[in-house]
C-alpha positions as CSV (number, residue, x, y, z in Angstrom):
1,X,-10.4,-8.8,1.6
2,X,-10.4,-5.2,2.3
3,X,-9.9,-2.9,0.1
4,X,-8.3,-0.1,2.4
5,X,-4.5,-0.3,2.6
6,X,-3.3,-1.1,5.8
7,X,-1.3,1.3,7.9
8,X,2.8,0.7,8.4
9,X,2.1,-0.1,12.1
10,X,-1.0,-2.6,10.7
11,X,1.9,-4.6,8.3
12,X,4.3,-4.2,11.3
13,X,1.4,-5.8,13.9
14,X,0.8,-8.1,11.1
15,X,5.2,-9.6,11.0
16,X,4.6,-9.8,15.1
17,X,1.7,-11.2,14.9
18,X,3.3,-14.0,13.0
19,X,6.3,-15.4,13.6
20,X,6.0,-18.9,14.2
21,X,7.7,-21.5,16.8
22,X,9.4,-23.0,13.6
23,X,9.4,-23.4,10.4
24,X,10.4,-26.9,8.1
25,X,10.2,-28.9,5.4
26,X,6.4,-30.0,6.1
27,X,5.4,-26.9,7.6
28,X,6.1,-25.6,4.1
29,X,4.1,-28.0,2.2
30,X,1.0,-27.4,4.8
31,X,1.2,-23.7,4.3
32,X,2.0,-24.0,0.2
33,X,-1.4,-26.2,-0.3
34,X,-3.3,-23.9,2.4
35,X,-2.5,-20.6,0.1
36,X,-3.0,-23.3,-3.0
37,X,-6.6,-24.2,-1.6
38,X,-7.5,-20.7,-1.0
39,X,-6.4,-19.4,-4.1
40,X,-8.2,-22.2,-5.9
41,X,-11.4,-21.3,-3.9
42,X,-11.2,-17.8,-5.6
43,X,-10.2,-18.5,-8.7
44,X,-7.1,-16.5,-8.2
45,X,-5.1,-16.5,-10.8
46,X,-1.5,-17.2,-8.6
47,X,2.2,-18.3,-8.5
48,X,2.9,-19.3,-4.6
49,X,6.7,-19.7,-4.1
50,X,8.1,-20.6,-0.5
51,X,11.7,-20.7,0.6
52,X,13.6,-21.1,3.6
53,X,16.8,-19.2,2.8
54,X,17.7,-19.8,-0.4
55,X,15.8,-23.0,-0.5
56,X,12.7,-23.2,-2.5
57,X,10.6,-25.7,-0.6
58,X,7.1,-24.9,-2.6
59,X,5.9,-23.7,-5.4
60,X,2.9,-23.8,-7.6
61,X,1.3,-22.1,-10.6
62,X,-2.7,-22.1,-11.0
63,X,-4.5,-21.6,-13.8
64,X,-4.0,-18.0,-15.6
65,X,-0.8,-17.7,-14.2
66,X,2.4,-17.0,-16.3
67,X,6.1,-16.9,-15.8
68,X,5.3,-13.3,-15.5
69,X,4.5,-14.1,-12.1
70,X,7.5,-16.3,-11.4
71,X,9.5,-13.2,-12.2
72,X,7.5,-10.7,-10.2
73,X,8.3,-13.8,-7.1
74,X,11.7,-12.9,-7.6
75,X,11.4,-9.4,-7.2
76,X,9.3,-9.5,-4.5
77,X,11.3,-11.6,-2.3
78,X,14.6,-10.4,-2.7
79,X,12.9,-7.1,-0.9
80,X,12.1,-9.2,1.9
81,X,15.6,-10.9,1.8
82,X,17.0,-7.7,1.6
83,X,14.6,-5.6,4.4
84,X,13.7,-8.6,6.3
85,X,9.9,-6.9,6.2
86,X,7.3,-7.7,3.9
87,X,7.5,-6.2,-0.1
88,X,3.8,-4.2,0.9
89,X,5.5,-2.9,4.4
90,X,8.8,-1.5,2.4
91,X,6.6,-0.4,-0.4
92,X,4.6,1.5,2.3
93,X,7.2,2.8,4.0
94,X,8.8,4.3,0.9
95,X,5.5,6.0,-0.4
96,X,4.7,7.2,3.2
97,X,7.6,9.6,2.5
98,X,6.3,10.9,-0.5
99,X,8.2,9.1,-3.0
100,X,8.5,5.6,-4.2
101,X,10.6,2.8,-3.7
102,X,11.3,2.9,-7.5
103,X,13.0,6.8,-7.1
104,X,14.3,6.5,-4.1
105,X,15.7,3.3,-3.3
106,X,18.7,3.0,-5.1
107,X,18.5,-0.5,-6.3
108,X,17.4,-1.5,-9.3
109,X,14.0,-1.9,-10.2
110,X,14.6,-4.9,-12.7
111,X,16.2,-7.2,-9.6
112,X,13.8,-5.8,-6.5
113,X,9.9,-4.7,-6.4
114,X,8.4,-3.7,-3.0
115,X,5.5,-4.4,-3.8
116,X,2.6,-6.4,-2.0
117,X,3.1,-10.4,-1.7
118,X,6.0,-11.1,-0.3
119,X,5.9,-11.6,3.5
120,X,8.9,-13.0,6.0
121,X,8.4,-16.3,7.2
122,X,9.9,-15.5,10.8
123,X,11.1,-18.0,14.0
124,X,11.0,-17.1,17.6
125,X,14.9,-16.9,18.6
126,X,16.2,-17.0,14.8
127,X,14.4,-13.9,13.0
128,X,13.3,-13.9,9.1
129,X,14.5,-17.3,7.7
130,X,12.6,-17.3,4.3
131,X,9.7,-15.8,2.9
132,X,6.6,-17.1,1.2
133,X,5.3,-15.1,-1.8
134,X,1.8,-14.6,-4.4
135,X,1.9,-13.1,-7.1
136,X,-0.9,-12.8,-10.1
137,X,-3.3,-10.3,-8.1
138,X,-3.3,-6.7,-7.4
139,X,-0.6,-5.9,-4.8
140,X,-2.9,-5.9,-1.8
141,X,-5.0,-8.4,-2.7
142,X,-1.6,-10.8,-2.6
143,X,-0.1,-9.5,0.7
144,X,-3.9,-10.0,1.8
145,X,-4.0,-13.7,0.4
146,X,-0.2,-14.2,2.3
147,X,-1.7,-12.8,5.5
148,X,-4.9,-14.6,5.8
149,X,-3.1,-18.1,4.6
150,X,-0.3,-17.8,7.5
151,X,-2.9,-16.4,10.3
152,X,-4.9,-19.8,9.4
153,X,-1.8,-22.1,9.2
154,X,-0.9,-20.3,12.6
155,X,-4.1,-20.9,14.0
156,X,-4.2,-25.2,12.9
157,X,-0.7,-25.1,14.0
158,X,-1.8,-23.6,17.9
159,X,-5.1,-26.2,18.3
């Protein structure tokens, strides 16, 4: 994982790049134990939550995890609910300007956090319908982990 932050038109290549055909109950579970697999794999110490509106259909807690993390989920992915971009995008966005999302948002910071981790889970013809969220690592490092898990379960999904 790089350890450069990506650009606002990098996150917004990134939403494009993956919206998926659609998006159900077992495409859920697949993409749940992909990010579960990889996190495992790096000993990352994660919460994974995915929903489909307001719908959890996934979530798991590995080891070193905490209901910290289940609290930073929240926070995370009312951002997206609310922006309909990702929690790093909005977070970007906001610091691009000088100023944080914390100052200059308006909403309050115990409810919303636009920070990295958070990403839309988006359907050709229907827009953002849920989101799938880490949280446990430093901001990037979960967007990153989000990222790489949906360009993989993209990629099974296409072959």
């Amino acid at each position: 994982m790089s350890s450069i932050a990506p650009t606002i038109s990098e996150l917004i290549a990134q939403e494009r790049r993956l919206t998926l055909p659609h998006f159900g109950y077992d495409d859920a579970y697949a993409l749940g134990g992909l990010l579960v697999a990889l996190a495992r794999d790096r000993h990352a110490p994660v919460a994974i939550d995915i929903r489909r509106g307001a719908q959890q259909l996934f979530h798991a807690a590995l080891p070193g995890s905490s209901a910290d993390n289940d609290a930073w989920i929240d926070r995370k992915r009312k951002v997206v609910e609310r922006y309909g971009e990702s929690s790093y995008l909005v977070g970007t966005r906001f610091r691009a300007k000088g100023t944080t999302f914390e100052e200059s948002s308006r909403l309050d910071p115990d409810t919303y956090a636009a920070h990295g981790g958070s990403f839309p889970i988006a359907v050709e013809g229907a827009g953002v319908i849920g989101s799938v969220t880490v949280s446990g690592l430093p901001q990037a490092e979960d967007h990153a982990l989000v990222v790489e898990a949906l360009e993989q379960f993209a990629t099974r999904r296409a072959s």
